[in-house]
């Protein structure tokens, strides 16, 4: 009943066809013919109005064949065939909706799980309530405020981002990250909205409003993706003109050879409704759903087409090729300062910085039990460092040149490959440096190799790091080009100047947002990273896994392959039927039924975009650069990482 109410044309056509069959069985063929013909012509008129509107808007559609087929079959007395055409067209819409729903399953599953309510404990305003709990009240998730304490019951979705207050908990993040195994969290760990709680109730403190929570951001991306229309869909529409012309030509030839206008109608019957309308949209939705299942949100369907043709991939270094969590490997001192002095003062200043290195410095200080001082004044200088005042002493932390502006005797230490140093000045005197190391991701080299197999010719690193550090990571990863000491503007300029297009940029930080927008395809790593980067990117990888970059390219290539295959399968089958009909081998009724089988075959093939397919095939590519890697250095001051 729901189906009939949703598709009234299907219900009306089924009722009319049953009435016609009853009239035929009762011997009332003239009345049956009048009834069927009138209904079919009414539907043709309805379709004709929409067709004229689209033609006036400059859009040529394949539905002109459907209208012509209905009218021609009525005129030659094939009223049953006319009714079948109408039924197949109406049923085709329902079939397309079903296929689209199947293809969008992974996308819509995220939307269906949007948390609506939360179990709030008191108002979260006192420490007593935090530790002992209080009376629960069910409130709308949109009414929850930062600092509120919530109870998440077993099997419930975490409604907002927060921090776990319970000792431990197990959470299923598969719908968000693609990670199939539950993850274990302990008190103090962050919780991601949209994850599914395990078997025990847990308490959490809210850290973000509903609109700012990670799950809401992902849902917004999914809605944007589900509503997009791919260029391939419009490309499929272009096939309508030659296909329509061929159908009319074959119909005219059949009419001339046979001398019967019925032959013209029989040819047009097997030419409608054409799978051109269905194949590409279903394939693209399938590709986007396949990507979402793996933790890859493709924001626009057209991005899949760009992904399939990528020739150059540019990477940020910190947090992209490396883990982005530098660890302290040593402290170098100068003068009378001890290692703990240098680390404690640096951490005290870095607490006023938003840089990724600041978090690592503070974590190292905490691990040693050092106490942070409170500054009376603090300023961060983007990409250079931070300056803070403690009890009348100025502490400067950052690049050597930046520190040298305020402290004398700065000496640059010799570092091992892959290491970087954060220099510290105290009260105008050089105090020492913190030596950090950010190891390359375990999957980096494998991902670069997979991209090469997929047809990527050039791989580039764009980083604000010093040249020596950048070269070390490039050697370990197998990159073909390095651009070191780049400011955000330098990265944008470098991407625009890369000759082999399309260019894909992969990054994760706030300073990557401009270059992600400038690239042909921008990929933001990690939904928990920068909001600016996620909004600028065309693809957002939720799981912090670089190998998903190669997976995105592979899905794009498979989607385009399946879409084109489906289009040409539909065209080939339709042309074969038209030739047979022109020769008089396909009666009108049989032709109307066979055309629906063509549509079904096309849809089933397009749904193959949901599957990963067979093992990736290596593509032929241009010869890789030989000899020493090409390394270039942009003449601007470097970022801190």
C-alpha positions in Angstrom: 0.0 0.0 0.0 2.9 2.4 0.8 4.4 1.7 -2.6 1.1 2.4 -4.3 0.6 5.6 -2.4 4.2 6.7 -3.2 3.8 5.9 -6.9 0.2 6.8 -7.9 1.0 6.5 -11.6 2.0 2.8 -11.0 -1.2 2.2 -9.1 -3.4 3.9 -11.7 -1.7 2.1 -14.6 -2.1 -1.3 -12.8 -5.8 -0.6 -12.2 -6.4 0.6 -15.8 -4.5 -2.5 -17.2 -6.6 -4.8 -15.0 -9.8 -3.1 -16.2 -8.7 -3.5 -19.8 -7.9 -7.2 -19.3 -11.3 -7.8 -17.7 -13.0 -6.1 -20.7 -11.0 -8.2 -23.1 -11.9 -11.4 -21.3 -15.6 -10.4 -21.3 -15.5 -9.9 -25.1 -15.6 -6.0 -25.0 -12.5 -5.4 -27.1 -13.6 -2.1 -28.7 -14.3 -0.6 -25.2 -11.0 -2.1 -23.9 -9.2 -0.4 -26.8 -10.8 2.9 -26.2 -10.1 2.7 -22.4 -6.5 1.7 -22.9 -5.8 4.2 -25.7 -7.4 7.1 -23.7 -5.4 6.3 -20.6 -2.1 5.9 -22.5 -2.6 9.2 -24.4 -3.4 11.0 -21.2 -0.1 9.8 -19.7 1.7 10.8 -22.9 0.2 14.3 -22.7 1.3 14.6 -19.1 4.8 13.5 -20.1 4.7 15.8 -23.1 4.2 18.9 -20.9 7.2 18.1 -18.9 9.2 17.3 -22.0 8.3 20.7 -23.6 9.3 22.6 -20.5 12.7 20.9 -20.5 13.2 21.5 -24.2 12.4 25.2 -23.6 15.0 25.2 -20.9 17.6 23.9 -23.3 17.6 20.4 -21.9 17.1 17.5 -24.4 15.7 14.4 -22.7 15.3 10.8 -23.8 11.6 11.0 -22.8 10.7 12.3 -26.3 11.1 8.6 -27.4 8.7 7.4 -24.7 6.0 9.9 -25.7 6.4 9.1 -29.4 6.3 5.3 -28.7 3.0 5.6 -26.7 1.3 7.7 -29.4 2.5 5.5 -32.3 1.4 2.3 -30.6 -2.0 3.8 -30.0 -2.3 4.9 -33.6 -1.5 1.5 -35.0 -3.9 -0.3 -32.6 -1.3 -1.8 -30.3 -3.1 -0.6 -27.2 -1.9 -3.4 -24.9 1.7 -2.5 -25.9 0.9 1.2 -25.1 -0.3 0.2 -21.6 2.8 -1.9 -21.0 5.0 1.0 -22.0 3.2 3.3 -19.6 3.5 0.7 -16.8 7.2 0.1 -17.5 7.9 3.8 -17.4 6.1 4.2 -14.1 7.7 1.1 -12.8 11.1 2.3 -14.0 10.8 5.3 -11.7 10.1 3.0 -8.8 12.9 0.7 -9.8 15.3 3.6 -10.1 14.3 4.9 -6.6 14.9 1.4 -5.2 18.3 1.2 -6.9 19.2 4.7 -5.7 18.1 3.8 -2.2 20.3 0.6 -2.3 23.2 2.7 -3.6 22.8 5.4 -0.9 22.4 2.9 1.9 25.7 3.7 3.6 25.1 7.5 3.3 21.5 7.4 4.5 22.4 5.1 7.5 24.4 8.0 8.9 21.5 10.4 8.6 19.1 7.9 10.2 21.3 7.7 13.3 21.3 11.4 14.1 20.9 11.6 17.9 17.7 13.4 18.9 17.7 13.2 22.7 20.2 13.1 25.6 19.9 12.0 29.2 21.2 14.9 31.1 22.4 14.7 34.7 21.8 17.9 36.7 23.3 20.9 35.0 26.9 19.9 35.1 27.8 23.0 37.1 29.3 21.5 40.2 32.0 19.0 41.0 29.7 17.1 43.3 27.3 16.3 40.5 30.3 15.3 38.3 31.5 12.7 40.7 28.3 11.5 42.4 25.7 11.9 39.7 22.2 13.3 40.0 18.6 12.9 38.7 18.4 12.4 34.9 16.2 14.4 32.5 15.6 13.7 28.9 16.3 16.8 26.8 16.6 17.5 23.1 20.2 17.1 21.9 20.1 20.6 20.6 19.4 22.0 24.1 22.5 20.4 25.6 25.2 22.9 26.6 29.0 22.6 26.9 29.9 21.3 30.4 26.6 19.3 30.8 27.0 15.7 32.1 25.2 13.0 30.1 24.5 9.4 30.7 24.8 7.2 27.6 23.0 3.9 28.1 24.1 0.5 26.6 23.5 0.4 22.9 22.7 4.1 22.6 24.4 6.6 20.2 26.7 9.1 21.8 24.7 12.3 21.1 27.5 15.0 21.3 31.3 15.2 21.4 32.6 14.9 24.9 35.0 13.5 27.5 34.5 10.1 29.1 34.0 10.4 32.9 33.5 6.7 33.6 36.5 4.5 34.2 36.3 2.8 30.8 33.9 2.1 27.9 33.7 0.3 24.6 32.4 2.1 21.5 31.5 1.1 18.0 32.8 3.8 15.6 32.4 1.7 12.4 29.7 3.9 10.9 32.0 6.9 11.3 35.5 5.7 10.7 35.0 2.4 8.8 36.9 0.6 11.7 35.0 -2.6 12.3 36.4 -3.4 15.7 35.0 -1.6 18.8 37.5 0.9 20.4 38.2 1.0 24.1 38.2 4.4 25.9 39.3 5.3 29.4 38.4 8.2 31.7 39.6 11.5 30.1 39.5 10.2 26.5 37.5 12.0 23.9 34.2 10.6 22.7 32.9 11.2 19.1 29.3 11.9 18.6 27.6 9.2 16.5 29.6 6.3 18.0 27.6 3.5 19.5 28.0 2.7 23.2 28.8 -0.9 24.2 27.3 -3.0 26.9 27.8 -0.7 29.9 26.2 2.7 30.7 28.8 5.5 30.7 28.9 9.1 31.9 30.5 11.9 29.8 31.0 15.7 29.9 29.9 17.6 26.8 32.7 19.6 25.0 30.8 20.8 21.9 27.3 21.9 21.0 25.1 19.8 18.7 25.8 22.0 15.7 29.6 21.9 16.3 29.9 18.1 17.1 31.8 15.9 14.7 28.8 13.8 13.9 26.8 16.9 12.8 29.7 17.9 10.6 29.8 14.5 9.0 26.0 14.5 8.5 26.2 17.9 6.8 28.9 16.5 4.5 26.7 13.5 3.7 23.6 15.6 3.0 25.7 17.7 0.6 27.1 14.6 -1.1 23.6 12.9 -1.4 22.1 16.0 -3.0 24.9 16.5 -5.6 24.7 15.7 -9.3 27.6 14.3 -11.2 28.9 15.7 -14.5 28.8 12.1 -15.7 25.0 12.2 -15.3 24.8 15.2 -17.5 27.2 13.5 -19.9 24.8 10.6 -20.1 22.0 13.0 -21.2 24.1 14.0 -24.2 23.8 10.5 -25.5 20.1 11.1 -25.8 20.4 13.2 -29.1 22.2 10.6 -31.2 20.3 7.7 -29.6 16.9 9.4 -30.4 18.0 10.1 -34.0 19.1 6.5 -34.5 15.8 5.2 -33.1 13.8 7.4 -35.5 16.1 6.4 -38.4 15.7 2.6 -37.8 12.0 3.0 -37.3 11.7 4.9 -40.6 13.7 2.3 -42.4 11.6 -0.5 -40.9 8.4 1.3 -42.0 9.7 1.9 -45.5 10.9 -1.7 -46.0 7.8 -3.3 -44.6 5.3 -0.7 -45.7 3.6 -0.9 -42.3 3.6 2.0 -39.8 3.4 -0.6 -37.1 7.0 -1.4 -37.7 7.9 2.2 -36.8 6.0 1.8 -33.5 7.7 -1.5 -32.7 11.2 0.0 -33.1 10.3 3.0 -30.8 8.9 0.6 -28.2 12.2 -1.1 -27.6 14.0 2.3 -27.5 12.2 3.4 -24.4 12.7 4.0 -21.5 16.4 4.3 -22.1 18.9 3.2 -19.4 20.8 6.4 -20.0 18.5 8.0 -17.5 19.4 5.5 -14.8 22.8 4.0 -15.2 25.1 7.0 -14.3 23.2 8.3 -11.2 23.0 4.8 -9.7 26.7 4.1 -10.3 27.7 7.4 -8.8 25.5 7.0 -5.7 26.9 3.5 -5.4 30.5 4.8 -5.5 29.8 7.5 -2.9 28.1 4.9 -0.7 31.1 2.5 -1.1 33.4 5.3 -0.1 31.3 6.2 3.0 31.4 2.5 4.1 35.2 2.9 4.2 35.2 6.1 6.2 35.6 8.3 3.1 33.0 11.1 2.6 32.9 12.3 -1.0 31.1 15.7 -0.8 30.2 15.9 -4.5 29.4 13.2 -7.0 31.5 14.9 -9.6 34.6 14.5 -7.4 34.6 10.8 -8.3 35.2 11.6 -11.9 38.1 13.9 -10.9 39.5 11.2 -8.6 39.5 8.7 -11.5 41.9 10.9 -13.5 44.4 12.0 -10.9 48.0 12.4 -12.2 49.7 14.4 -9.4 49.3 14.0 -5.6 50.6 16.6 -3.2 51.0 15.9 0.5 51.4 18.1 3.6 54.0 16.5 5.9 53.0 16.9 9.6 49.9 14.9 10.4 49.6 13.5 6.8 52.7 11.7 5.8 53.7 11.5 9.5 51.5 10.8 12.5 51.4 14.5 13.5 52.2 13.6 17.1 55.9 14.5 17.6 57.6 13.1 20.6 60.4 14.6 22.7 63.7 12.7 22.1 66.1 15.0 23.9 66.7 18.4 25.6 69.8 20.4 24.7 70.8 23.1 27.2 72.9 26.2 27.2 74.4 28.2 30.1 73.1 27.5 33.6 69.7 26.1 32.5 68.9 22.5 33.4 66.9 20.2 31.1 63.8 20.4 33.4 64.1 24.2 33.4 64.1 24.4 29.6 61.2 21.9 29.2 59.1 23.5 32.0 59.4 27.0 30.7 58.8 25.9 27.1 55.7 24.0 28.1 54.4 26.9 30.2 54.7 29.2 27.1 53.4 26.5 24.7 50.1 26.2 26.6 49.2 29.5 24.9 49.8 28.1 21.4 47.5 26.2 19.1 50.3 24.6 17.2 50.6 20.8 17.0 54.1 20.9 18.5 52.8 22.8 21.6 50.6 19.8 22.6 53.6 17.5 22.3 55.8 19.7 24.4 53.2 20.0 27.1 52.6 16.2 27.1 56.4 15.7 27.6 56.4 18.1 30.5 53.4 16.4 32.2 55.0 13.0 31.8 58.0 14.3 33.8 55.7 15.8 36.5 56.7 19.4 35.7 54.5 22.3 36.8 53.3 24.9 34.4 53.6 28.6 35.2 50.8 31.1 34.5 51.7 33.9 32.1 50.8 37.5 32.7 51.0 38.1 28.9 51.2 35.8 26.0 51.2 36.1 22.2 51.5 33.6 19.4 53.2 34.5 16.2 51.8 32.2 13.5 54.3 29.8 11.9 57.1 31.2 14.0 56.6 30.7 17.7 55.1 32.0 21.0 56.3 34.7 23.4 55.0 34.8 27.1 55.9 36.7 30.3 56.3 34.9 33.6 57.1 36.9 36.8 58.7 39.6 34.7 60.8 37.2 32.5 60.1 36.9 28.8 60.1 33.3 27.5 60.3 32.9 23.7 59.8 29.5 22.1 59.9 28.6 18.4 62.3 28.8 15.4 65.9 29.8 15.9 65.6 33.1 14.0 62.5 34.0 15.9 64.1 33.2 19.3 67.3 35.1 18.2 65.3 38.3 17.9 64.8 38.3 21.7 67.7 36.2 23.0 71.4 36.4 22.4 73.8 33.5 21.8 71.3 31.3 19.9 73.2 28.3 18.6 71.6 25.9 16.0 72.2 22.3 17.1 73.1 19.6 14.7 70.2 17.1 14.3 69.9 13.6 13.1 67.7 12.9 10.1 64.0 13.3 10.8 64.5 15.4 13.9 63.5 19.0 14.5 64.3 21.4 17.2 62.2 23.9 19.2 64.5 26.7 20.5 63.9 28.4 23.9 65.0 31.9 25.1 64.6 33.1 28.6 65.0 36.7 29.8 67.1 37.6 26.7 69.4 34.6 27.1 69.5 31.4 25.0 68.4 28.5 27.2 68.5 25.5 24.9 66.3 23.5 22.5 63.9 20.6 22.6 64.6 17.9 20.1 61.5 16.3 18.6 60.9 13.5 16.2 57.7 12.8 14.2 58.0 9.4 12.6 56.6 8.6 9.2 53.3 6.7 9.1 53.6 2.9 8.7 51.2 3.0 5.7 52.9 5.9 3.9 55.2 4.0 1.5 52.5 1.4 0.7 50.1 4.2 -0.1 52.5 5.9 -2.4 53.2 2.6 -4.2 49.4 2.0 -4.6 48.9 5.5 -6.1 51.6 4.8 -8.6 49.9 1.6 -9.6 46.6 3.6 -10.0 48.3 5.9 -12.6 49.6 8.7 -10.4 52.8 10.0 -12.1 54.1 12.7 -9.7 54.0 12.8 -5.9 55.0 16.0 -4.1 55.6 17.1 -0.5 54.6 20.6 0.5 55.8 21.5 3.9 57.0 24.4 6.1 59.7 22.2 7.6 63.4 22.7 7.0 64.8 21.1 3.9 66.8 18.5 5.7 63.8 17.2 7.7 61.6 17.2 4.6 64.2 15.3 2.5 64.4 12.6 5.2 60.7 12.0 5.1 60.6 12.2 1.3 63.3 9.5 1.1 61.5 7.2 3.5 58.2 7.7 1.7 59.4 7.4 -1.9 58.2 10.9 -3.0 59.3 12.3 -6.4 59.5 16.0 -5.4 59.9 18.1 -2.3 59.0 21.7 -1.7 60.4 22.8 1.7 59.9 25.9 3.9 56.5 26.8 2.4 54.1 29.3 3.9 50.4 28.6 3.1 50.6 31.0 0.1 53.6 29.1 -1.2 51.7 25.9 -1.1 48.8 27.4 -3.1 51.2 28.7 -5.7 53.0 25.4 -6.0 49.8 23.4 -6.5 48.7 25.8 -9.2 52.0 25.5 -11.0 52.1 21.7 -11.1 51.9 20.7 -14.8 50.3 17.2 -14.6 46.6 17.6 -13.9 44.3 16.9 -12.2 46.2 17.6 -8.9 45.0 16.2 -5.6 46.2 17.7 -2.3 46.1 15.9 1.0 46.4 17.8 4.3 44.9 18.1 7.7 45.7 21.4 9.4 44.1 24.9 9.4 47.0 26.2 7.2 46.1 23.5 4.6 42.6 24.9 4.0 43.7 27.4 1.2 45.7 24.8 -0.7 42.9 22.1 -0.4 40.5 24.6 -2.0 43.1 25.5 -4.7 43.7 21.8 -5.8 41.5 20.0 -8.3 40.6 17.6 -5.5 41.3 18.4 -1.9 41.4 15.6 0.7 41.2 16.4 4.5 42.7 13.8 6.8 40.7 13.0 9.9 37.2 14.3 10.8 38.6 15.3 14.2 41.0 17.7 12.6 40.6 21.2 11.4 37.1 22.3 10.6 38.5 24.8 8.1 40.4 22.0 6.3 37.2 19.8 6.2 35.1 22.6 4.8 37.6 23.5 2.1 38.2 19.8 1.0 36.2 17.8 -1.6 36.8 14.6 0.3 37.0 14.0 4.1 38.7 10.9 5.4 37.2 10.2 8.8 39.6 7.5 9.9 43.2 8.7 10.5 44.6 6.4 7.8 46.6 7.6 4.8 45.9 4.5 2.8 42.3 5.8 2.4 43.7 8.3 -0.1 44.6 5.5 -2.5 41.2 3.8 -1.7 39.4 7.0 -2.7 41.2 7.1 -6.1 40.5 3.4 -6.6 36.8 3.9 -5.9 36.6 6.9 -8.3 38.2 4.8 -11.1 35.8 1.9 -10.5 32.8 4.1 -10.3 33.5 5.7 -13.7 34.3 2.4 -15.2 31.0 0.9 -14.0 29.0 4.0 -15.0 30.4 3.9 -18.6 29.9 0.1 -18.8 26.3 0.4 -17.8 25.6 3.2 -20.3 27.1 1.2 -23.2 25.5 -2.0 -22.1 22.1 -0.3 -22.2 22.8 1.3 -25.5 24.1 -1.9 -27.1 21.1 -4.0 -25.9 18.6 -1.3 -27.1 20.3 -1.0 -30.5 20.2 -4.8 -30.9 16.5 -4.8 -30.1 15.8 -1.9 -32.4 17.5 -3.7 -35.3 15.5 -6.9 -34.6 12.3 -4.8 -34.4 13.1 -3.0 -37.6 13.5 -6.5 -39.2 10.1 -7.5 -37.9 11.3 -10.0 -35.3 10.1 -8.2 -32.1 6.3 -7.5 -31.8 5.2 -4.4 -29.9 4.1 -6.2 -26.7 7.3 -8.4 -26.6 9.4 -5.3 -27.2 7.8 -3.3 -24.3 8.5 -6.2 -22.0 12.1 -6.7 -23.2 13.0 -3.1 -22.8 12.3 -3.4 -19.0 14.7 -6.3 -18.9 17.3 -4.0 -20.5 16.7 -1.4 -17.8 17.0 -4.1 -15.1 20.3 -5.3 -16.5 21.6 -1.8 -16.6 20.7 -1.1 -13.0 22.1 -4.3 -11.7 25.4 -3.6 -13.5 25.4 0.0 -12.1 25.0 -1.4 -8.6 28.4 -3.1 -9.0 29.8 0.3 -8.0 28.9 -0.7 -4.4 31.4 -3.6 -4.5 35.2 -3.2 -4.3 35.6 -5.3 -7.5 38.5 -7.6 -8.2 42.1 -6.8 -7.2 43.4 -3.5 -8.5 45.1 -3.7 -11.8 48.3 -1.9 -12.4 48.0 0.8 -15.0 50.6 1.8 -17.5 52.2 5.1 -16.6 55.0 7.4 -17.6 58.5 6.3 -16.7 59.4 7.3 -13.1 62.2 9.8 -12.6 65.6 8.2 -12.3 68.6 9.2 -10.3 68.4 11.6 -7.3 65.0 12.9 -6.3 64.2 16.4 -7.5 64.3 18.7 -4.5 63.4 22.3 -4.6 63.3 25.0 -1.8 61.0 27.9 -1.8 62.8 31.1 -0.5 60.5 32.0 2.3 60.6 31.5 6.1 59.5 28.1 7.3 56.4 27.2 9.3 57.1 25.6 12.7 56.2 22.2 11.2 
